[in-house]
């Protein structure tokens, strides 16, 4: 996604650097447009180094690129952080006296303002009116956080935390996109695996994982809403299966594998949302393992489970039938010191060979068991970073977005 990050002249400008990192690490292409006065707080070199793009405040730099028109026009999202009282006033007044205000006037996608100023300025009727004007035109103006301000004063006026601005910005993008039309998947069979497999050790114990099944069931609901016939292959889930699906209950990875291969043979789409155990105990003991004082501590030997997603892709290649038309994988990545989340996602997409990979950023409390999620949808076709689609919001909202993408991919393959 192409993002313009507008930076206003306030002390909180330094926090915009953290916001910038959140966008670039999630793979977005960010152009920073600082106001002239913001450069008193953070210099151009910082923005250029962190964004990898050239930075200007003036409409008279790089005139041949017509930046004052192009930036706003091409942006999928404009975020202004910090939005000072002056900047809100200029935006509300429709002024075009620097590159940022020109860009705001040319915006075609969502615009999010994250205000930061002293409490008196925020509470002033002029600012209140400007915020109301911007909101009435469809811009998102976040409420400032409450807390310690620049001096010794405290109150509403602090810049919201960069993570909160990031989440709100992605939600604004999400809200601006259409969902799959009702009935768009009529006549289509969609198989979805959901939940977490359980690998038995003995009759009472198993190795499991934290998957709740919320994402898989939300996908099933979205597929039903789009008119599809839905098969849900459910491993262990904390939530009930939705009404209207053909439910196939499984316990282990090997059971899920058999069910998935059978279902794939006459499915248009298979979505592997289940958390499949990569390993299972080499031996399942038939009677309960007892603790004995005279024996050494037991050791559990694990063996690899087959990669079902990869197998489904191979089976389709070998059959030559082109069925299922679309195989969709999921991946949960944290990123680490060597690679970011998107890089790991791209590698996994290539390794698994599937048609789409829905990439979840995990960590802290993100994803498992949560209602809110944030994903990127990777396809082998998109090589440029800004072509990668992202979606954020509740698992229901994100599922609607994924189904809209699946609908579009199916239509493209059939045309
Ligand atoms: N998957 C599968 N069979 C497995 C393990 C995973 O079909 N034995 C599917 C999952 O349903 C998901 C995708 O593969 O759609 C990604 O799973 P993940 O566990 O993240 O991938 P791994 O290949 O195990 O990668 P990692 O090295 O990160 O564990």
GROMACS .gro file of C-alpha atoms and ligand atoms in nm:
model
  444
    1UNK     CA    1   0.000   0.000   0.000
    2UNK     CA    2   0.123   0.353  -0.074
    3UNK     CA    3   0.111   0.566   0.240
    4UNK     CA    4   0.175   0.938   0.280
    5UNK     CA    5   0.281   1.028   0.632
    6UNK     CA    6   0.226   1.399   0.694
    7UNK     CA    7   0.421   1.537   0.989
    8UNK     CA    8   0.313   1.859   1.158
    9UNK     CA    9   0.531   2.099   1.357
   10UNK     CA   10   0.492   1.972   1.711
   11UNK     CA   11   0.727   1.814   1.962
   12UNK     CA   12   0.553   1.478   1.906
   13UNK     CA   13   0.702   1.470   1.552
   14UNK     CA   14   0.969   1.232   1.683
   15UNK     CA   15   0.699   0.975   1.760
   16UNK     CA   16   0.601   0.978   1.392
   17UNK     CA   17   0.933   0.799   1.330
   18UNK     CA   18   0.798   0.500   1.528
   19UNK     CA   19   0.476   0.512   1.328
   20UNK     CA   20   0.679   0.519   1.007
   21UNK     CA   21   0.865   0.206   1.118
   22UNK     CA   22   0.537   0.024   1.185
   23UNK     CA   23   0.427   0.093   0.828
   24UNK     CA   24   0.758   0.006   0.661
   25UNK     CA   25   0.803  -0.312   0.866
   26UNK     CA   26   0.457  -0.423   0.756
   27UNK     CA   27   0.580  -0.377   0.397
   28UNK     CA   28   0.411  -0.049   0.305
   29UNK     CA   29   0.575   0.213   0.087
   30UNK     CA   30   0.577   0.538   0.286
   31UNK     CA   31   0.647   0.888   0.160
   32UNK     CA   32   0.695   1.137   0.443
   33UNK     CA   33   0.571   1.491   0.383
   34UNK     CA   34   0.679   1.712   0.674
   35UNK     CA   35   0.564   2.070   0.715
   36UNK     CA   36   0.835   2.333   0.715
   37UNK     CA   37   0.801   2.393   1.089
   38UNK     CA   38   0.816   2.020   1.173
   39UNK     CA   39   1.176   2.019   1.050
   40UNK     CA   40   1.261   2.217   1.365
   41UNK     CA   41   1.188   1.892   1.550
   42UNK     CA   42   1.295   1.611   1.313
   43UNK     CA   43   1.519   1.660   1.010
   44UNK     CA   44   1.469   1.544   0.653
   45UNK     CA   45   1.764   1.301   0.677
   46UNK     CA   46   1.579   1.098   0.941
   47UNK     CA   47   1.268   1.066   0.724
   48UNK     CA   48   1.464   0.979   0.410
   49UNK     CA   49   1.674   0.716   0.588
   50UNK     CA   50   1.377   0.552   0.759
   51UNK     CA   51   1.140   0.560   0.461
   52UNK     CA   52   1.386   0.500   0.177
   53UNK     CA   53   1.207   0.772  -0.022
   54UNK     CA   54   1.301   1.131  -0.096
   55UNK     CA   55   1.134   1.390   0.126
   56UNK     CA   56   1.013   1.741   0.054
   57UNK     CA   57   0.789   2.004   0.209
   58UNK     CA   58   0.758   2.232  -0.088
   59UNK     CA   59   0.558   2.212  -0.408
   60UNK     CA   60   0.862   2.361  -0.587
   61UNK     CA   61   1.097   2.062  -0.529
   62UNK     CA   62   1.114   1.795  -0.801
   63UNK     CA   63   0.859   1.995  -1.001
   64UNK     CA   64   0.888   1.754  -1.295
   65UNK     CA   65   0.729   1.479  -1.081
   66UNK     CA   66   0.426   1.702  -1.008
   67UNK     CA   67   0.438   1.581  -0.648
   68UNK     CA   68   0.167   1.820  -0.528
   69UNK     CA   69  -0.083   1.628  -0.746
   70UNK     CA   70   0.071   1.283  -0.766
   71UNK     CA   71   0.129   1.207  -0.397
   72UNK     CA   72  -0.231   1.258  -0.287
   73UNK     CA   73  -0.369   1.095  -0.597
   74UNK     CA   74  -0.163   0.777  -0.567
   75UNK     CA   75  -0.187   0.737  -0.190
   76UNK     CA   76  -0.396   0.447  -0.059
   77UNK     CA   77  -0.382   0.620   0.281
   78UNK     CA   78  -0.275   0.957   0.421
   79UNK     CA   79  -0.191   0.978   0.791
   80UNK     CA   80  -0.108   1.309   0.955
   81UNK     CA   81   0.079   1.268   1.284
   82UNK     CA   82   0.114   1.489   1.473
   83UNK     CA   83  -0.171   1.703   1.343
   84UNK     CA   84  -0.120   2.043   1.507
   85UNK     CA   85  -0.396   2.300   1.562
   86UNK     CA   86  -0.253   2.500   1.270
   87UNK     CA   87  -0.249   2.200   1.037
   88UNK     CA   88  -0.607   2.102   1.126
   89UNK     CA   89  -0.711   2.464   1.057
   90UNK     CA   90  -0.535   2.473   0.722
   91UNK     CA   91  -0.679   2.134   0.619
   92UNK     CA   92  -1.031   2.233   0.727
   93UNK     CA   93  -0.995   2.563   0.539
   94UNK     CA   94  -0.892   2.383   0.221
   95UNK     CA   95  -0.564   2.572   0.203
   96UNK     CA   96  -0.288   2.462  -0.031
   97UNK     CA   97   0.014   2.654   0.089
   98UNK     CA   98   0.265   2.369   0.118
   99UNK     CA   99   0.313   2.017  -0.017
  100UNK     CA  100   0.122   1.848   0.267
  101UNK     CA  101  -0.194   2.059   0.234
  102UNK     CA  102  -0.183   2.018  -0.147
  103UNK     CA  103  -0.157   1.643  -0.096
  104UNK     CA  104  -0.456   1.647   0.142
  105UNK     CA  105  -0.665   1.827  -0.120
  106UNK     CA  106  -0.575   1.564  -0.380
  107UNK     CA  107  -0.652   1.266  -0.151
  108UNK     CA  108  -0.860   0.988  -0.301
  109UNK     CA  109  -0.819   0.732  -0.020
  110UNK     CA  110  -0.881   0.757   0.354
  111UNK     CA  111  -0.725   1.040   0.556
  112UNK     CA  112  -0.645   1.001   0.926
  113UNK     CA  113  -0.540   1.288   1.155
  114UNK     CA  114  -0.370   1.214   1.487
  115UNK     CA  115  -0.385   1.544   1.680
  116UNK     CA  116  -0.126   1.662   1.930
  117UNK     CA  117  -0.138   2.003   2.099
  118UNK     CA  118  -0.193   2.166   2.435
  119UNK     CA  119  -0.525   2.098   2.603
  120UNK     CA  120  -0.640   2.460   2.564
  121UNK     CA  121  -0.574   2.451   2.191
  122UNK     CA  122  -0.759   2.120   2.153
  123UNK     CA  123  -1.055   2.251   2.354
  124UNK     CA  124  -1.066   2.586   2.170
  125UNK     CA  125  -1.390   2.635   1.973
  126UNK     CA  126  -1.188   2.705   1.658
  127UNK     CA  127  -1.020   2.363   1.676
  128UNK     CA  128  -1.349   2.194   1.768
  129UNK     CA  129  -1.509   2.347   1.458
  130UNK     CA  130  -1.217   2.246   1.235
  131UNK     CA  131  -1.229   1.888   1.363
  132UNK     CA  132  -1.606   1.875   1.303
  133UNK     CA  133  -1.557   2.007   0.946
  134UNK     CA  134  -1.289   1.748   0.868
  135UNK     CA  135  -1.499   1.466   1.013
  136UNK     CA  136  -1.806   1.580   0.819
  137UNK     CA  137  -1.599   1.540   0.501
  138UNK     CA  138  -1.513   1.180   0.589
  139UNK     CA  139  -1.169   1.225   0.742
  140UNK     CA  140  -1.088   1.028   1.057
  141UNK     CA  141  -0.973   1.260   1.336
  142UNK     CA  142  -0.855   1.055   1.631
  143UNK     CA  143  -0.911   1.174   1.984
  144UNK     CA  144  -0.581   1.284   2.138
  145UNK     CA  145  -0.457   1.081   2.434
  146UNK     CA  146  -0.465   1.226   2.784
  147UNK     CA  147  -0.147   1.262   2.984
  148UNK     CA  148   0.173   1.457   3.028
  149UNK     CA  149   0.220   1.731   2.766
  150UNK     CA  150   0.538   1.913   2.665
  151UNK     CA  151   0.575   2.122   2.976
  152UNK     CA  152   0.452   2.041   3.322
  153UNK     CA  153   0.089   2.046   3.211
  154UNK     CA  154  -0.126   1.733   3.169
  155UNK     CA  155  -0.460   1.676   2.996
  156UNK     CA  156  -0.604   1.575   2.660
  157UNK     CA  157  -0.365   1.668   2.377
  158UNK     CA  158  -0.098   1.399   2.370
  159UNK     CA  159  -0.036   1.224   2.041
  160UNK     CA  160  -0.205   0.880   2.052
  161UNK     CA  161   0.046   0.591   2.072
  162UNK     CA  162   0.200   0.502   1.731
  163UNK     CA  163   0.053   0.147   1.753
  164UNK     CA  164  -0.295   0.294   1.805
  165UNK     CA  165  -0.257   0.534   1.512
  166UNK     CA  166  -0.133   0.244   1.297
  167UNK     CA  167  -0.432   0.026   1.389
  168UNK     CA  168  -0.681   0.310   1.334
  169UNK     CA  169  -0.525   0.390   0.996
  170UNK     CA  170  -0.550   0.028   0.877
  171UNK     CA  171  -0.910   0.017   1.001
  172UNK     CA  172  -0.986   0.331   0.798
  173UNK     CA  173  -0.845   0.163   0.486
  174UNK     CA  174  -1.050  -0.145   0.567
  175UNK     CA  175  -1.370   0.055   0.607
  176UNK     CA  176  -1.316   0.218   0.268
  177UNK     CA  177  -1.313  -0.114   0.081
  178UNK     CA  178  -1.617  -0.298  -0.048
  179UNK     CA  179  -1.685  -0.652   0.086
  180UNK     CA  180  -1.772  -0.946  -0.142
  181UNK     CA  181  -2.117  -0.890  -0.289
  182UNK     CA  182  -2.392  -1.115  -0.145
  183UNK     CA  183  -2.428  -1.419  -0.369
  184UNK     CA  184  -2.089  -1.362  -0.532
  185UNK     CA  185  -1.988  -1.722  -0.449
  186UNK     CA  186  -2.320  -1.889  -0.535
  187UNK     CA  187  -2.259  -2.229  -0.697
  188UNK     CA  188  -1.911  -2.247  -0.541
  189UNK     CA  189  -1.792  -2.505  -0.287
  190UNK     CA  190  -1.552  -2.370  -0.025
  191UNK     CA  191  -1.372  -2.602   0.217
  192UNK     CA  192  -1.227  -2.441   0.528
  193UNK     CA  193  -1.011  -2.610   0.792
  194UNK     CA  194  -1.028  -2.450   1.135
  195UNK     CA  195  -0.909  -2.485   1.494
  196UNK     CA  196  -0.608  -2.666   1.636
  197UNK     CA  197  -0.521  -3.032   1.595
  198UNK     CA  198  -0.460  -3.250   1.900
  199UNK     CA  199  -0.194  -3.518   1.886
  200UNK     CA  200  -0.253  -3.792   2.145
  201UNK     CA  201   0.017  -3.920   2.378
  202UNK     CA  202  -0.204  -4.168   2.559
  203UNK     CA  203  -0.585  -4.203   2.605
  204UNK     CA  204  -0.604  -3.891   2.826
  205UNK     CA  205  -0.322  -3.664   2.712
  206UNK     CA  206  -0.243  -3.479   2.393
  207UNK     CA  207  -0.016  -3.213   2.242
  208UNK     CA  208  -0.229  -2.920   2.129
  209UNK     CA  209  -0.205  -2.553   2.043
  210UNK     CA  210  -0.381  -2.226   2.123
  211UNK     CA  211  -0.587  -2.196   1.805
  212UNK     CA  212  -0.945  -2.098   1.899
  213UNK     CA  213  -1.108  -2.164   1.561
  214UNK     CA  214  -1.242  -1.806   1.555
  215UNK     CA  215  -1.070  -1.716   1.229
  216UNK     CA  216  -1.185  -2.034   1.052
  217UNK     CA  217  -1.544  -1.998   1.167
  218UNK     CA  218  -1.547  -1.627   1.072
  219UNK     CA  219  -1.429  -1.731   0.724
  220UNK     CA  220  -1.707  -1.990   0.709
  221UNK     CA  221  -1.966  -1.724   0.800
  222UNK     CA  222  -1.826  -1.488   0.534
  223UNK     CA  223  -1.829  -1.766   0.271
  224UNK     CA  224  -2.190  -1.854   0.359
  225UNK     CA  225  -2.283  -1.485   0.334
  226UNK     CA  226  -2.130  -1.479  -0.015
  227UNK     CA  227  -2.358  -1.770  -0.110
  228UNK     CA  228  -2.104  -2.055  -0.111
  229UNK     CA  229  -2.164  -2.416  -0.008
  230UNK     CA  230  -1.928  -2.442   0.290
  231UNK     CA  231  -1.756  -2.747   0.434
  232UNK     CA  232  -1.591  -2.685   0.767
  233UNK     CA  233  -1.323  -2.935   0.870
  234UNK     CA  234  -1.303  -2.854   1.238
  235UNK     CA  235  -1.021  -2.962   1.466
  236UNK     CA  236  -1.048  -2.851   1.830
  237UNK     CA  237  -1.229  -2.514   1.851
  238UNK     CA  238  -1.333  -2.295   2.145
  239UNK     CA  239  -1.629  -2.162   1.946
  240UNK     CA  240  -1.930  -2.346   1.798
  241UNK     CA  241  -1.945  -2.422   1.427
  242UNK     CA  242  -2.178  -2.179   1.249
  243UNK     CA  243  -2.519  -2.295   1.130
  244UNK     CA  244  -2.536  -2.379   0.764
  245UNK     CA  245  -2.195  -2.544   0.719
  246UNK     CA  246  -2.134  -2.911   0.640
  247UNK     CA  247  -1.934  -3.000   0.948
  248UNK     CA  248  -1.656  -3.261   0.952
  249UNK     CA  249  -1.501  -3.308   1.296
  250UNK     CA  250  -1.138  -3.418   1.321
  251UNK     CA  251  -0.890  -3.452   1.601
  252UNK     CA  252  -0.539  -3.512   1.467
  253UNK     CA  253  -0.333  -3.378   1.177
  254UNK     CA  254  -0.358  -3.714   1.001
  255UNK     CA  255  -0.740  -3.713   1.030
  256UNK     CA  256  -0.748  -3.355   0.904
  257UNK     CA  257  -0.525  -3.457   0.615
  258UNK     CA  258  -0.761  -3.737   0.502
  259UNK     CA  259  -1.065  -3.511   0.530
  260UNK     CA  260  -0.893  -3.225   0.345
  261UNK     CA  261  -0.784  -3.444   0.052
  262UNK     CA  262  -1.133  -3.591   0.020
  263UNK     CA  263  -1.301  -3.250   0.033
  264UNK     CA  264  -1.048  -3.085  -0.201
  265UNK     CA  265  -1.137  -3.327  -0.482
  266UNK     CA  266  -1.465  -3.144  -0.543
  267UNK     CA  267  -1.402  -2.799  -0.395
  268UNK     CA  268  -1.349  -2.475  -0.584
  269UNK     CA  269  -1.161  -2.324  -0.292
  270UNK     CA  270  -0.972  -2.474   0.003
  271UNK     CA  271  -0.872  -2.243   0.287
  272UNK     CA  272  -0.624  -2.393   0.533
  273UNK     CA  273  -0.693  -2.181   0.841
  274UNK     CA  274  -0.635  -2.467   1.087
  275UNK     CA  275  -0.330  -2.469   1.312
  276UNK     CA  276  -0.195  -2.810   1.217
  277UNK     CA  277   0.061  -2.962   1.451
  278UNK     CA  278   0.392  -2.994   1.272
  279UNK     CA  279   0.488  -3.289   1.495
  280UNK     CA  280   0.312  -3.578   1.668
  281UNK     CA  281   0.431  -3.824   1.931
  282UNK     CA  282   0.606  -4.116   1.759
  283UNK     CA  283   0.410  -4.359   1.974
  284UNK     CA  284   0.063  -4.336   2.118
  285UNK     CA  285   0.053  -4.542   2.436
  286UNK     CA  286  -0.268  -4.743   2.464
  287UNK     CA  287  -0.300  -4.713   2.837
  288UNK     CA  288  -0.247  -4.407   3.053
  289UNK     CA  289   0.121  -4.328   3.114
  290UNK     CA  290   0.178  -4.371   3.490
  291UNK     CA  291   0.438  -4.196   3.698
  292UNK     CA  292   0.678  -4.433   3.867
  293UNK     CA  293   0.938  -4.334   4.125
  294UNK     CA  294   1.180  -4.606   4.023
  295UNK     CA  295   1.200  -4.501   3.654
  296UNK     CA  296   1.373  -4.215   3.475
  297UNK     CA  297   1.159  -3.923   3.355
  298UNK     CA  298   0.978  -4.018   3.033
  299UNK     CA  299   1.102  -3.874   2.703
  300UNK     CA  300   0.855  -3.798   2.425
  301UNK     CA  301   0.986  -3.859   2.076
  302UNK     CA  302   0.814  -3.660   1.804
  303UNK     CA  303   0.785  -3.728   1.431
  304UNK     CA  304   0.697  -3.482   1.156
  305UNK     CA  305   0.342  -3.456   1.033
  306UNK     CA  306   0.291  -3.416   0.658
  307UNK     CA  307   0.247  -3.062   0.531
  308UNK     CA  308  -0.114  -3.084   0.418
  309UNK     CA  309  -0.119  -2.749   0.238
  310UNK     CA  310   0.184  -2.845   0.032
  311UNK     CA  311   0.031  -3.188  -0.037
  312UNK     CA  312  -0.293  -3.031  -0.165
  313UNK     CA  313  -0.095  -2.815  -0.408
  314UNK     CA  314   0.105  -3.119  -0.528
  315UNK     CA  315  -0.209  -3.331  -0.563
  316UNK     CA  316  -0.367  -3.061  -0.779
  317UNK     CA  317  -0.055  -3.036  -0.996
  318UNK     CA  318  -0.041  -3.414  -1.042
  319UNK     CA  319  -0.411  -3.455  -1.118
  320UNK     CA  320  -0.399  -3.190  -1.390
  321UNK     CA  321  -0.763  -3.108  -1.315
  322UNK     CA  322  -0.699  -2.760  -1.178
  323UNK     CA  323  -0.924  -2.852  -0.881
  324UNK     CA  324  -0.944  -2.681  -0.636
  325UNK     CA  325  -0.908  -2.363  -0.841
  326UNK     CA  326  -0.778  -2.176  -0.539
  327UNK     CA  327  -0.576  -2.304  -0.244
  328UNK     CA  328  -0.527  -2.054   0.036
  329UNK     CA  329  -0.278  -2.091   0.321
  330UNK     CA  330  -0.239  -1.906   0.647
  331UNK     CA  331   0.084  -1.812   0.820
  332UNK     CA  332   0.160  -1.665   1.158
  333UNK     CA  333   0.492  -1.485   1.174
  334UNK     CA  334   0.663  -1.270   1.433
  335UNK     CA  335   0.961  -1.152   1.228
  336UNK     CA  336   1.303  -1.151   1.394
  337UNK     CA  337   1.643  -0.989   1.371
  338UNK     CA  338   1.715  -1.130   1.024
  339UNK     CA  339   1.384  -1.099   0.837
  340UNK     CA  340   1.066  -0.901   0.869
  341UNK     CA  341   0.718  -1.051   0.869
  342UNK     CA  342   0.659  -0.987   0.499
  343UNK     CA  343   0.987  -1.147   0.396
  344UNK     CA  344   0.906  -1.463   0.593
  345UNK     CA  345   0.557  -1.460   0.440
  346UNK     CA  346   0.693  -1.442   0.086
  347UNK     CA  347   0.932  -1.730   0.153
  348UNK     CA  348   0.651  -1.939   0.299
  349UNK     CA  349   0.424  -1.866   0.002
  350UNK     CA  350   0.698  -1.985  -0.234
  351UNK     CA  351   0.767  -2.294  -0.022
  352UNK     CA  352   0.405  -2.397   0.012
  353UNK     CA  353   0.318  -2.317  -0.352
  354UNK     CA  354  -0.037  -2.205  -0.269
  355UNK     CA  355  -0.228  -1.935  -0.459
  356UNK     CA  356  -0.277  -1.694  -0.170
  357UNK     CA  357  -0.117  -1.674   0.171
  358UNK     CA  358  -0.290  -1.484   0.449
  359UNK     CA  359  -0.016  -1.350   0.670
  360UNK     CA  360  -0.085  -1.277   1.036
  361UNK     CA  361   0.159  -1.078   1.241
  362UNK     CA  362   0.170  -1.250   1.579
  363UNK     CA  363   0.329  -1.152   1.905
  364UNK     CA  364   0.221  -1.003   2.235
  365UNK     CA  365  -0.154  -1.066   2.248
  366UNK     CA  366  -0.206  -1.057   1.871
  367UNK     CA  367  -0.414  -1.322   1.693
  368UNK     CA  368  -0.462  -1.635   1.905
  369UNK     CA  369  -0.805  -1.626   2.064
  370UNK     CA  370  -0.843  -1.253   1.988
  371UNK     CA  371  -1.132  -1.097   1.803
  372UNK     CA  372  -0.918  -0.833   1.632
  373UNK     CA  373  -0.658  -0.922   1.374
  374UNK     CA  374  -0.438  -0.768   1.110
  375UNK     CA  375  -0.337  -0.953   0.795
  376UNK     CA  376  -0.161  -0.915   0.460
  377UNK     CA  377  -0.281  -1.118   0.164
  378UNK     CA  378   0.016  -1.235  -0.043
  379UNK     CA  379  -0.005  -1.376  -0.393
  380UNK     CA  380   0.279  -1.496  -0.615
  381UNK     CA  381   0.168  -1.231  -0.868
  382UNK     CA  382   0.247  -0.928  -0.654
  383UNK     CA  383   0.614  -0.856  -0.648
  384UNK     CA  384   0.608  -0.480  -0.579
  385UNK     CA  385   0.565  -0.417  -0.209
  386UNK     CA  386   0.285  -0.169  -0.258
  387UNK     CA  387   0.070  -0.430  -0.433
  388UNK     CA  388   0.028  -0.633  -0.114
  389UNK     CA  389  -0.324  -0.605   0.019
  390UNK     CA  390  -0.376  -0.557   0.389
  391UNK     CA  391  -0.681  -0.587   0.609
  392UNK     CA  392  -0.740  -0.509   0.975
  393UNK     CA  393  -1.033  -0.519   1.214
  394UNK     CA  394  -1.241  -0.790   1.374
  395UNK     CA  395  -1.194  -1.145   1.246
  396UNK     CA  396  -1.539  -1.110   1.084
  397UNK     CA  397  -1.435  -0.793   0.898
  398UNK     CA  398  -1.104  -0.939   0.792
  399UNK     CA  399  -1.276  -1.261   0.678
  400UNK     CA  400  -1.515  -1.059   0.459
  401UNK     CA  401  -1.211  -0.893   0.303
  402UNK     CA  402  -1.037  -1.229   0.243
  403UNK     CA  403  -1.351  -1.369   0.082
  404UNK     CA  404  -1.377  -1.058  -0.140
  405UNK     CA  405  -1.021  -1.123  -0.256
  406UNK     CA  406  -1.095  -1.494  -0.312
  407UNK     CA  407  -1.402  -1.400  -0.516
  408UNK     CA  408  -1.194  -1.166  -0.733
  409UNK     CA  409  -0.918  -1.430  -0.782
  410UNK     CA  410  -1.174  -1.694  -0.880
  411UNK     CA  411  -1.338  -1.457  -1.127
  412UNK     CA  412  -0.999  -1.374  -1.280
  413UNK     CA  413  -0.918  -1.749  -1.324
  414UNK     CA  414  -1.254  -1.821  -1.485
  415UNK     CA  415  -1.253  -1.528  -1.727
  416LIG     N1  416  -0.013  -2.647   0.751
  416LIG     C1  417  -0.045  -2.771   0.696
  416LIG     N2  418   0.014  -2.884   0.745
  416LIG     C2  419   0.102  -2.877   0.846
  416LIG     C3  420   0.135  -2.751   0.904
  416LIG     C4  421   0.074  -2.638   0.854
  416LIG     O1  422  -0.123  -2.776   0.602
  416LIG     N3  423   0.157  -2.987   0.890
  416LIG     C5  424  -0.074  -2.526   0.695
  416LIG     C6  425  -0.151  -2.440   0.790
  416LIG     O2  426  -0.289  -2.476   0.792
  416LIG     C7  427  -0.132  -2.301   0.730
  416LIG     C8  428   0.006  -2.307   0.667
  416LIG     O3  429   0.030  -2.447   0.648
  416LIG     O4  430  -0.225  -2.276   0.627
  416LIG     C9  431   0.117  -2.244   0.745
  416LIG     O5  432   0.145  -2.312   0.859
  416LIG     P1  433   0.274  -2.282   0.949
  416LIG     O6  434   0.266  -2.373   1.065
  416LIG     O7  435   0.286  -2.138   0.977
  416LIG     O8  436   0.389  -2.317   0.850
  416LIG     P2  437   0.518  -2.401   0.866
  416LIG     O9  438   0.548  -2.453   0.730
  416LIG    O10  439   0.501  -2.498   0.976
  416LIG    O11  440   0.626  -2.294   0.897
  416LIG     P3  441   0.712  -2.261   1.029
  416LIG    O12  442   0.848  -2.292   0.986
  416LIG    O13  443   0.686  -2.114   1.049
  416LIG    O14  444   0.659  -2.345   1.141
   0.00000   0.00000   0.00000
